[in-house]
PDB file of C-alpha atoms in Angstrom:
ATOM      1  CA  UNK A 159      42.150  11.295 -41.876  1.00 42.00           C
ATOM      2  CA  UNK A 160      39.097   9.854 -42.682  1.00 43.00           C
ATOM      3  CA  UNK A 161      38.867   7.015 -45.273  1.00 42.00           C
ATOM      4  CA  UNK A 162      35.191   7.541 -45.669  1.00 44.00           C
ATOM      5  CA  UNK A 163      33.660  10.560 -46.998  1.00 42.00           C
ATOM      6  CA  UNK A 164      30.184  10.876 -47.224  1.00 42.00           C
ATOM      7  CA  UNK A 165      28.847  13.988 -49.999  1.00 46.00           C
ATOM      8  CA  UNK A 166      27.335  17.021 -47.762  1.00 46.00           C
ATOM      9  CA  UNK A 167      23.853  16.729 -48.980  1.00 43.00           C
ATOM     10  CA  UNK A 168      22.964  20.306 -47.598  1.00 52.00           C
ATOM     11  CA  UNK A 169      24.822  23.638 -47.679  1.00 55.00           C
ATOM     12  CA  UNK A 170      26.038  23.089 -44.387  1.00 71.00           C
ATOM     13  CA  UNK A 171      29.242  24.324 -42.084  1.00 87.00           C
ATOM     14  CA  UNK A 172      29.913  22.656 -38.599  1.00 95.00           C
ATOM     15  CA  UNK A 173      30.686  24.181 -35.104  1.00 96.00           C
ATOM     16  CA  UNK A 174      31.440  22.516 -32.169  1.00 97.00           C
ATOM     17  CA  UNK A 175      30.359  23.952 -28.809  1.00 96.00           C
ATOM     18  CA  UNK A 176      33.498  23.153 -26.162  1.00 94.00           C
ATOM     19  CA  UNK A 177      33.798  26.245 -24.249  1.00 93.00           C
ATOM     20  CA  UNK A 178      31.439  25.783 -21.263  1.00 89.00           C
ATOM     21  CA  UNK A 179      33.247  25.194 -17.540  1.00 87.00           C
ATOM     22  CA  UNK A 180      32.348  21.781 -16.984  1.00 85.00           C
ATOM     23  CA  UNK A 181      31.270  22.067 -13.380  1.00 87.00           C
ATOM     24  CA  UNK A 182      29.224  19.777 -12.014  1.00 87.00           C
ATOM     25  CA  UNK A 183      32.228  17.061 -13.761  1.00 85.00           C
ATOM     26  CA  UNK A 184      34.673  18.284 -10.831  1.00 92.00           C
ATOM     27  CA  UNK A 185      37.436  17.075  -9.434  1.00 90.00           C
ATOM     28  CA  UNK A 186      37.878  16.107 -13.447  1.00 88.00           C
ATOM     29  CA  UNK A 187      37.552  19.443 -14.532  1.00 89.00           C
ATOM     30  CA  UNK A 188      39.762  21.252 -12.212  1.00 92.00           C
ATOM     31  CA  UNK A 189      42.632  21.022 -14.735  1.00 92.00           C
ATOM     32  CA  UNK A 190      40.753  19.633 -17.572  1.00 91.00           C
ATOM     33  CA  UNK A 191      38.137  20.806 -19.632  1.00 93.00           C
ATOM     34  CA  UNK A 192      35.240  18.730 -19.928  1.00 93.00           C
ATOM     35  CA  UNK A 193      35.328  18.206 -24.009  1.00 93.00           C
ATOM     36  CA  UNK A 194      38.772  16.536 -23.539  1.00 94.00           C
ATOM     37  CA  UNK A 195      37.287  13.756 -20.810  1.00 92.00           C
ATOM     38  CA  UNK A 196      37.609  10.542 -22.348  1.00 91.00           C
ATOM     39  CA  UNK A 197      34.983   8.258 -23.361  1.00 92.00           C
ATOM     40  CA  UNK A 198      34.700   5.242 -24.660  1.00 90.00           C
ATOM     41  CA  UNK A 199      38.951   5.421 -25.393  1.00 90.00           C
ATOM     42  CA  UNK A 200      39.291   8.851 -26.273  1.00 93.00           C
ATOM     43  CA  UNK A 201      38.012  12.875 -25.820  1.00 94.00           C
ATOM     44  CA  UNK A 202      34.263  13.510 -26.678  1.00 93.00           C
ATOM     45  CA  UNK A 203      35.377  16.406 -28.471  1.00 96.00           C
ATOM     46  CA  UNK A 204      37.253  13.968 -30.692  1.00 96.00           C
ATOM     47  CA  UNK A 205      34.089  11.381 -31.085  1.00 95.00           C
ATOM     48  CA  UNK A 206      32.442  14.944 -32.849  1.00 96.00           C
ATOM     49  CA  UNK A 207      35.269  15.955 -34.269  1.00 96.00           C
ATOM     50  CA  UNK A 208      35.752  12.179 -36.152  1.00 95.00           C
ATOM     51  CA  UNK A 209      32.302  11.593 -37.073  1.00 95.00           C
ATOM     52  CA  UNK A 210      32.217  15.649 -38.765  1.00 95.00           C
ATOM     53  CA  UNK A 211      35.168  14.057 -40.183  1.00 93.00           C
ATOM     54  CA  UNK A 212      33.081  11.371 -41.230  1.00 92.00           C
ATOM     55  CA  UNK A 213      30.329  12.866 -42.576  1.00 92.00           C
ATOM     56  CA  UNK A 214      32.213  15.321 -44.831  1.00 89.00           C
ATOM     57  CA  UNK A 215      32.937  18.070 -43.071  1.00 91.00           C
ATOM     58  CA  UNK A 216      36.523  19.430 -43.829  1.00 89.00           C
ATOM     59  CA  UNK A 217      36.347  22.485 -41.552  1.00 91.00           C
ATOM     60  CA  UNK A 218      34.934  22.840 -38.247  1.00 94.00           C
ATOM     61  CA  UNK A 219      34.859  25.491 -35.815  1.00 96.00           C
ATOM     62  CA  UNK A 220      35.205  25.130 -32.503  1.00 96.00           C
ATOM     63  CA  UNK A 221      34.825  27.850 -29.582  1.00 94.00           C
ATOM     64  CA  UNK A 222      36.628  27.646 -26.024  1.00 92.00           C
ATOM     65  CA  UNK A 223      36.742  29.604 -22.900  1.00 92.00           C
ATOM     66  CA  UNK A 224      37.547  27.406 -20.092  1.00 87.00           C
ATOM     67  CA  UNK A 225      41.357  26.142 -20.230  1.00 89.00           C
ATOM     68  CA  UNK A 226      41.230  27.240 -24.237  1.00 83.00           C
ATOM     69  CA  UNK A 227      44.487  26.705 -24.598  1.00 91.00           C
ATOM     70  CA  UNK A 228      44.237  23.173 -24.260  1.00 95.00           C
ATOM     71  CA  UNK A 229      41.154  22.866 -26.608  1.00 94.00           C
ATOM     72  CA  UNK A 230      43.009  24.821 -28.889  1.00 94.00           C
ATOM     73  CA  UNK A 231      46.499  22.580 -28.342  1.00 94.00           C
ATOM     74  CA  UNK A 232      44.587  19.613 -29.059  1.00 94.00           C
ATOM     75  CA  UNK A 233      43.049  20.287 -31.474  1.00 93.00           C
ATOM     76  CA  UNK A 234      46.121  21.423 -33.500  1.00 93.00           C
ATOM     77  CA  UNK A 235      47.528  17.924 -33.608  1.00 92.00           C
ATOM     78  CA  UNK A 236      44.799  16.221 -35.760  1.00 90.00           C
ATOM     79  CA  UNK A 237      45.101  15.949 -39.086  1.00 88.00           C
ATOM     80  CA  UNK A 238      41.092  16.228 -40.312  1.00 89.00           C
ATOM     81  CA  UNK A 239      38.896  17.911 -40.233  1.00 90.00           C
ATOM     82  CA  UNK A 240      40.661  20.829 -40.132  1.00 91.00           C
ATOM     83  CA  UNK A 241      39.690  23.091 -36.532  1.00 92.00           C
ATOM     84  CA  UNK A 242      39.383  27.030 -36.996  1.00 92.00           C
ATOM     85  CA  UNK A 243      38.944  28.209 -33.452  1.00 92.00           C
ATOM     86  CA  UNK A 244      36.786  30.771 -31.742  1.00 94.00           C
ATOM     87  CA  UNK A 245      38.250  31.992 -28.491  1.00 90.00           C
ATOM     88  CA  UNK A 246      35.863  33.737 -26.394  1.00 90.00           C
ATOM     89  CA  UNK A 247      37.455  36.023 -24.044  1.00 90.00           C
ATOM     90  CA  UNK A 248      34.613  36.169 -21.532  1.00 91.00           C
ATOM     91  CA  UNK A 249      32.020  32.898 -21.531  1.00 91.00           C
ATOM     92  CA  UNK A 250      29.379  33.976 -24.421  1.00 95.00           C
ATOM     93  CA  UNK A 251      27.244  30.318 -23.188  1.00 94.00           C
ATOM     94  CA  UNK A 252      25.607  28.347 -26.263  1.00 96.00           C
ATOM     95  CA  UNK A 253      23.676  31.106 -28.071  1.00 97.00           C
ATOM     96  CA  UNK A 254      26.688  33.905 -28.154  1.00 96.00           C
ATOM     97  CA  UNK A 255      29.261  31.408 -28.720  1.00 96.00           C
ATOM     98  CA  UNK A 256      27.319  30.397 -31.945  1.00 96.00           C
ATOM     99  CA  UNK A 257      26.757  34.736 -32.787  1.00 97.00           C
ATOM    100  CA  UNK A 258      30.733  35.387 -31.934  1.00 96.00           C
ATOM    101  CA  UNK A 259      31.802  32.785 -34.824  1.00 95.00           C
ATOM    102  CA  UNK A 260      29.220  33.482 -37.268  1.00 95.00           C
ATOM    103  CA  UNK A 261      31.657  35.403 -39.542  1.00 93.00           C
ATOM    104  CA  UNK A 262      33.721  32.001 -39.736  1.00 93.00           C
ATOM    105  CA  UNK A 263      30.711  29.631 -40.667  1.00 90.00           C
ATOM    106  CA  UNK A 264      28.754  29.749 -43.330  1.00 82.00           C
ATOM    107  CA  UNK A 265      25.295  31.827 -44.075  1.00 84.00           C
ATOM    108  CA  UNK A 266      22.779  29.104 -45.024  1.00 85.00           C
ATOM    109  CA  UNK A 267      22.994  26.503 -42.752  1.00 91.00           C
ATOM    110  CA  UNK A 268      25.099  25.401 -39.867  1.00 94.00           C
ATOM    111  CA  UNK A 269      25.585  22.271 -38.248  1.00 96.00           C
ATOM    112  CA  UNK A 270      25.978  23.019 -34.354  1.00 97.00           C
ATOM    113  CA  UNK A 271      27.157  20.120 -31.946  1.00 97.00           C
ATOM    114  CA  UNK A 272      28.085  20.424 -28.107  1.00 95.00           C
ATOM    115  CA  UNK A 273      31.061  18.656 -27.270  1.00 92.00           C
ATOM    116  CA  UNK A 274      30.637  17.066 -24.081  1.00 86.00           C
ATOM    117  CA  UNK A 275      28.213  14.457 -24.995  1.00 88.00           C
ATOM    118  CA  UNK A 276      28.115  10.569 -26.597  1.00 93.00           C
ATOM    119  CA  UNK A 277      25.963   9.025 -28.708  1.00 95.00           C
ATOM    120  CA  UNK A 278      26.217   5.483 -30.202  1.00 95.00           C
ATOM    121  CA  UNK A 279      24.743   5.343 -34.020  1.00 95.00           C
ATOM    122  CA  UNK A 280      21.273   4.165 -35.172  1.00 94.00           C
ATOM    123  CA  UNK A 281      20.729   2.765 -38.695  1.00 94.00           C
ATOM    124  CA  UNK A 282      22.200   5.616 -40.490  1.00 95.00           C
ATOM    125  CA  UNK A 283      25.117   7.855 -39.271  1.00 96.00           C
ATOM    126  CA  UNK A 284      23.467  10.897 -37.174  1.00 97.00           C
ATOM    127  CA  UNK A 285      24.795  13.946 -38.603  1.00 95.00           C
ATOM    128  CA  UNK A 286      23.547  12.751 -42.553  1.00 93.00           C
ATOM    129  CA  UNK A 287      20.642  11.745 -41.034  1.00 95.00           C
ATOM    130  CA  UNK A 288      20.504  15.043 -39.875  1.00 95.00           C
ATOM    131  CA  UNK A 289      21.991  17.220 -43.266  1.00 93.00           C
ATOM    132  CA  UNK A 290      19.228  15.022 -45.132  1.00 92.00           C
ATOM    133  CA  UNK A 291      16.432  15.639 -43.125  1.00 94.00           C
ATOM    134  CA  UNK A 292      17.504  19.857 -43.169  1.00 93.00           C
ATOM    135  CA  UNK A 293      14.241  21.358 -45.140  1.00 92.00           C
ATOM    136  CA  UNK A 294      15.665  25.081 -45.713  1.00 90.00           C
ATOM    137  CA  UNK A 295      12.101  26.017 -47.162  1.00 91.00           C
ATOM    138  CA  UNK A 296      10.369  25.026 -44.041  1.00 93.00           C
ATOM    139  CA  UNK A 297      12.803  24.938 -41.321  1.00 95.00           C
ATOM    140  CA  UNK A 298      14.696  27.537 -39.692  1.00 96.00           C
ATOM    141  CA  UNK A 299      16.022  25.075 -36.719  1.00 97.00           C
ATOM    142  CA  UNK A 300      15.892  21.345 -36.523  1.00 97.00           C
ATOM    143  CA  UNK A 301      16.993  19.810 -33.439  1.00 98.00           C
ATOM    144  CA  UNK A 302      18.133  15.917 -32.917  1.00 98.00           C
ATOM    145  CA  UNK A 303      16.108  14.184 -30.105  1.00 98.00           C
ATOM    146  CA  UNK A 304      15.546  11.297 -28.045  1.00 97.00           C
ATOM    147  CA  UNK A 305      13.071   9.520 -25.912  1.00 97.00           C
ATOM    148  CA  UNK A 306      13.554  10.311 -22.358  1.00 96.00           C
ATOM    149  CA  UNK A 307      12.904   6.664 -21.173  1.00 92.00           C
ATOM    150  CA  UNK A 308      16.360   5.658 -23.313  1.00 87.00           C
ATOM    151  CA  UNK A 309      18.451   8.946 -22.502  1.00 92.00           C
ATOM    152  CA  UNK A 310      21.410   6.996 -20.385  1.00 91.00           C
ATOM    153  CA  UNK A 311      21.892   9.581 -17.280  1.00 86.00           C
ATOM    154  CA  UNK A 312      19.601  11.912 -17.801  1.00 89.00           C
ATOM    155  CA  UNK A 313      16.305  12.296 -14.931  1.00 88.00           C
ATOM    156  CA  UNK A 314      14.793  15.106 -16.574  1.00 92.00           C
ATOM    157  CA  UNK A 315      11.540  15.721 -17.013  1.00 95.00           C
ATOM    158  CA  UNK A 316      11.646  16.252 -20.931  1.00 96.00           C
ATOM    159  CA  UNK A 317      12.018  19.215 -23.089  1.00 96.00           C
ATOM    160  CA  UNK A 318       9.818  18.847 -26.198  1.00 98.00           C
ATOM    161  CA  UNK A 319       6.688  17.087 -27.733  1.00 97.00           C
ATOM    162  CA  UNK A 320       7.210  16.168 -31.053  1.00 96.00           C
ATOM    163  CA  UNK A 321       4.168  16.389 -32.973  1.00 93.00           C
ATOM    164  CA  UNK A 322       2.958  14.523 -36.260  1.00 91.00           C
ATOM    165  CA  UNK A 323       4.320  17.210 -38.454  1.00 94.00           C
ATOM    166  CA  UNK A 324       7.877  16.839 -37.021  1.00 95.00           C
ATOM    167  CA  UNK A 325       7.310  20.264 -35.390  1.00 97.00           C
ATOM    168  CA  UNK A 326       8.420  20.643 -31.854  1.00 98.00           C
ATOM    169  CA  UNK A 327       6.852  21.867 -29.071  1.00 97.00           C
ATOM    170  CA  UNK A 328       8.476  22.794 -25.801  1.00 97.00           C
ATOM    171  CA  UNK A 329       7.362  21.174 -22.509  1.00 96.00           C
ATOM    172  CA  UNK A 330       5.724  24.600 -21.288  1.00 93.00           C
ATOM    173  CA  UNK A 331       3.581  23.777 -17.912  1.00 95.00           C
ATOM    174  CA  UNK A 332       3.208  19.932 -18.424  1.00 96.00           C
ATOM    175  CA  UNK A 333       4.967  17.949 -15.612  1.00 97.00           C
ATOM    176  CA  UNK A 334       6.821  15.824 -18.610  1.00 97.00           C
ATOM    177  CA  UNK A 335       7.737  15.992 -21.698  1.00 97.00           C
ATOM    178  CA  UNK A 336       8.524  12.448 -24.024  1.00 97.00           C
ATOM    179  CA  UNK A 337      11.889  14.054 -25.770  1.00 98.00           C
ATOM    180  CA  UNK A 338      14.988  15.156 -24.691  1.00 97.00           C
ATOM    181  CA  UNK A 339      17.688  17.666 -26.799  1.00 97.00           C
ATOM    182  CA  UNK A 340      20.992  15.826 -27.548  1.00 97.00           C
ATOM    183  CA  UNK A 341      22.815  19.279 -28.355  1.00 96.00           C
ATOM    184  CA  UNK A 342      23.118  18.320 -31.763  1.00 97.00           C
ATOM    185  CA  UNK A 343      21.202  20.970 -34.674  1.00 97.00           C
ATOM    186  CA  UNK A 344      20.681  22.259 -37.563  1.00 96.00           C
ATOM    187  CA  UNK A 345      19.988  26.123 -37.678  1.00 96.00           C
ATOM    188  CA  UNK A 346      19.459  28.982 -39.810  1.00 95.00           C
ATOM    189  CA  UNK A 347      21.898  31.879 -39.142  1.00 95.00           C
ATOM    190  CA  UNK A 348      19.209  34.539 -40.009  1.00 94.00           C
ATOM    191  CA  UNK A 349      18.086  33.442 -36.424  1.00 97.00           C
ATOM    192  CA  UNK A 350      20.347  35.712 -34.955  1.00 97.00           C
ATOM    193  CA  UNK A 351      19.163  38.744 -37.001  1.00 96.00           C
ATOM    194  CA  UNK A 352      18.769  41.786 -34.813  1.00 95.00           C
ATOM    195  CA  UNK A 353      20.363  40.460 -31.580  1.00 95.00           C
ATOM    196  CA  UNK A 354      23.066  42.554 -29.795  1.00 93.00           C
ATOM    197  CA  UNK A 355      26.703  40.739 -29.327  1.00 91.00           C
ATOM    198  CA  UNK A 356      26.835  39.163 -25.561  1.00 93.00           C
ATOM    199  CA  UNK A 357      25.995  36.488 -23.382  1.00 95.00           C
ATOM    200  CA  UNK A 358      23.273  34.468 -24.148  1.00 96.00           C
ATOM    201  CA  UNK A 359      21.814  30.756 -24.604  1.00 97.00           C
ATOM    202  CA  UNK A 360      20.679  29.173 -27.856  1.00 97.00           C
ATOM    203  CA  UNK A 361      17.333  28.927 -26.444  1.00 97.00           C
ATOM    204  CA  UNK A 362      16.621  32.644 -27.323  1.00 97.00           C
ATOM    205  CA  UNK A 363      17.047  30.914 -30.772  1.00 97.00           C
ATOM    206  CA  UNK A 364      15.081  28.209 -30.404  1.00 98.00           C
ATOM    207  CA  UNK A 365      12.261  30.251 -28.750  1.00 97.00           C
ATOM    208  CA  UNK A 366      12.407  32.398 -32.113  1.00 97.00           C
ATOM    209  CA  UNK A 367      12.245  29.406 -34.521  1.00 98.00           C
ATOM    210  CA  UNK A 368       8.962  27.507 -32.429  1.00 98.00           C
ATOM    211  CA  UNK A 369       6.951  30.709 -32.523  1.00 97.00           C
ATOM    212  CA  UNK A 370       7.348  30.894 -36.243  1.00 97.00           C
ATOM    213  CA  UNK A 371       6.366  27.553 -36.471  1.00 97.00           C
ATOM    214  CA  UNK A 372       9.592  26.758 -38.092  1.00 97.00           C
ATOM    215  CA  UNK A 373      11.405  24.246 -35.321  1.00 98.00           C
ATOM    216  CA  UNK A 374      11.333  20.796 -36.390  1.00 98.00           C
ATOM    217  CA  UNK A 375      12.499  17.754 -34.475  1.00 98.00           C
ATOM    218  CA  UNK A 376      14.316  14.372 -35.741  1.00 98.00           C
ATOM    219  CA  UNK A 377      14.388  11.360 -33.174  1.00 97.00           C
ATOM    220  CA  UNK A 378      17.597   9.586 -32.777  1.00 97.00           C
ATOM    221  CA  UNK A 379      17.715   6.138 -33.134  1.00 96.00           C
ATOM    222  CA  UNK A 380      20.901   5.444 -31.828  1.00 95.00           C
ATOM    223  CA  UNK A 381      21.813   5.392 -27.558  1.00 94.00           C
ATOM    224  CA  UNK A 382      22.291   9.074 -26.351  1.00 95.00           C
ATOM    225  CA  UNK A 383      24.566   9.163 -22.839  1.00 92.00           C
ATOM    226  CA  UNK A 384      24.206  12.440 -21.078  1.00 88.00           C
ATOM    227  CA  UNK A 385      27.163  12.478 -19.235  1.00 88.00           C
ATOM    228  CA  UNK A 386      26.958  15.387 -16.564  1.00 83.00           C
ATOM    229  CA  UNK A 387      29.185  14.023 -13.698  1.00 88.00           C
ATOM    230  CA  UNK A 388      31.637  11.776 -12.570  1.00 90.00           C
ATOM    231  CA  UNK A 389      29.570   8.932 -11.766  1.00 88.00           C
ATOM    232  CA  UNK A 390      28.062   9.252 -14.676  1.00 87.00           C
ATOM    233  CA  UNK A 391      31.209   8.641 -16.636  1.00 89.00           C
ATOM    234  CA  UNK A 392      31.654   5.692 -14.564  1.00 89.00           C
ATOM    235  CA  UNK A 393      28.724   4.440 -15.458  1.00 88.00           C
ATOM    236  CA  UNK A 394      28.112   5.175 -19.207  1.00 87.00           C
ATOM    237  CA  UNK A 395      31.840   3.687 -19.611  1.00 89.00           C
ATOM    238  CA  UNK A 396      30.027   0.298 -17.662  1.00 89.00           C
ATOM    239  CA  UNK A 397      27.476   0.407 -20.265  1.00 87.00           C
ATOM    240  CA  UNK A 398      29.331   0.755 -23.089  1.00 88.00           C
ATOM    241  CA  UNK A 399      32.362  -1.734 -22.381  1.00 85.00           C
ATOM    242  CA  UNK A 400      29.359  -3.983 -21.686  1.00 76.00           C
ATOM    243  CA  UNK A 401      27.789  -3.654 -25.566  1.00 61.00           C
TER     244      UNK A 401
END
């Protein structure tokens, strides 16, 4: 357990996105899925898991498709936070995986991580920078981001502006775009108002929150590794042993 608990500033619940299949990470993934590939000494779903932990967060869910049973085995040996878990009998992708466990999480806010993915910390600890930053009265989504030039592994071409008001933008018809999603967010459940159950990514979400003017960005300070293949691995694990 955590020795560190930080007060949840925000009505906030967590959920931790680890069902996807984890392709393009193959051979790996064959009898692993991708969330459990260690990083930096141990799964990436555990680096969430922890710093959830860390920030205050006593319950977490977490969905899983792919080898589920070994999310959900794993999962079952940690002491804190404690995991509810969503199985999803048929892949739901980002956007239905969030809709199929909306009767576990709470309906204000909800704290939505994906859990194939590292970050090192900036000044502050992400996810408080994150629960601080949550404006209910304004914001119906805000999304963590970073400069493409310092995304580790990613050759993108962008996916937002960020604009002086913290509102986002999406990269539309411009060849580039300066920010890049982490997979880390904030967002208002009443986003999913009015969509039928299925398969579906959170960008329908998204989508609804920019045209009401009501998608905000904040820019990590910390590294963010986006860690998509083998090689990759290999190389963010370079990088980091090298810090």
């Amino acid at each position: 357990m955590s020795t560190k608990m930080h007060p949840i500033l925000k009505p906030a619940q967590a959920m931790v996105l680890a069902a996807g299949l984890g392709k393009r990470m193959r051979p790996m993934t064959d009898k692993m899925p991708k969330p459990l590939v260690p990083v930096a000494g141990k799964p990436m779903l555990d680096h969430v898991l922890d710093r959830l932990g860390d920030a205050g967060f006593d319950r977490v869910v977490v969905n899983n498709h792919y080898l589920g049973e070994m999310i959900s085995a794993h999962v079952a040996k940690r002491d804190f936070p404690l995991v509810v878990n969503s199985a999803e009998a048929e892949l739901l992708e980002t956007g239905g995986g969030v809709q199929n466990a909306l009767p576990l999480l709470d309906d204000t806010a909800i704290l939505v991580a994906n859990a194939d993915m590292y970050w090192t910390e900036g000044r502050e600890p992400l996810f408080e920078r994150m629960m601080d930053a949550f404006d209910a009265e304004h914001m119906d989504a805000l999304l963590a981001i970073v400069p493409v030039e310092g995304a580790f592994g990613y050759d993108g071409a962008g996916d937002f502006f960020w604009q002086v008001d913290g509102r986002l933008k999406r990269r539309g018809s411009a060849p580039r775009a300066p920010y890049v999603f982490t997979g880390i967010q904030i967002l208002n459940p009443r986003l999913f108002e009015g969509l039928l159950p299925g398969n579906f990514s959170l960008n329908v979400i998204y989508d609804r929150a920019l045209e009401s003017g009501r998608c905000y960005g904040l820019v990590h300070d910390g590294r963010w590794f986006h860690i998509g293949t083998p090689d990759a691995l290999a190389d963010a694990e370079r990088t980091l042993a090298g810090q």
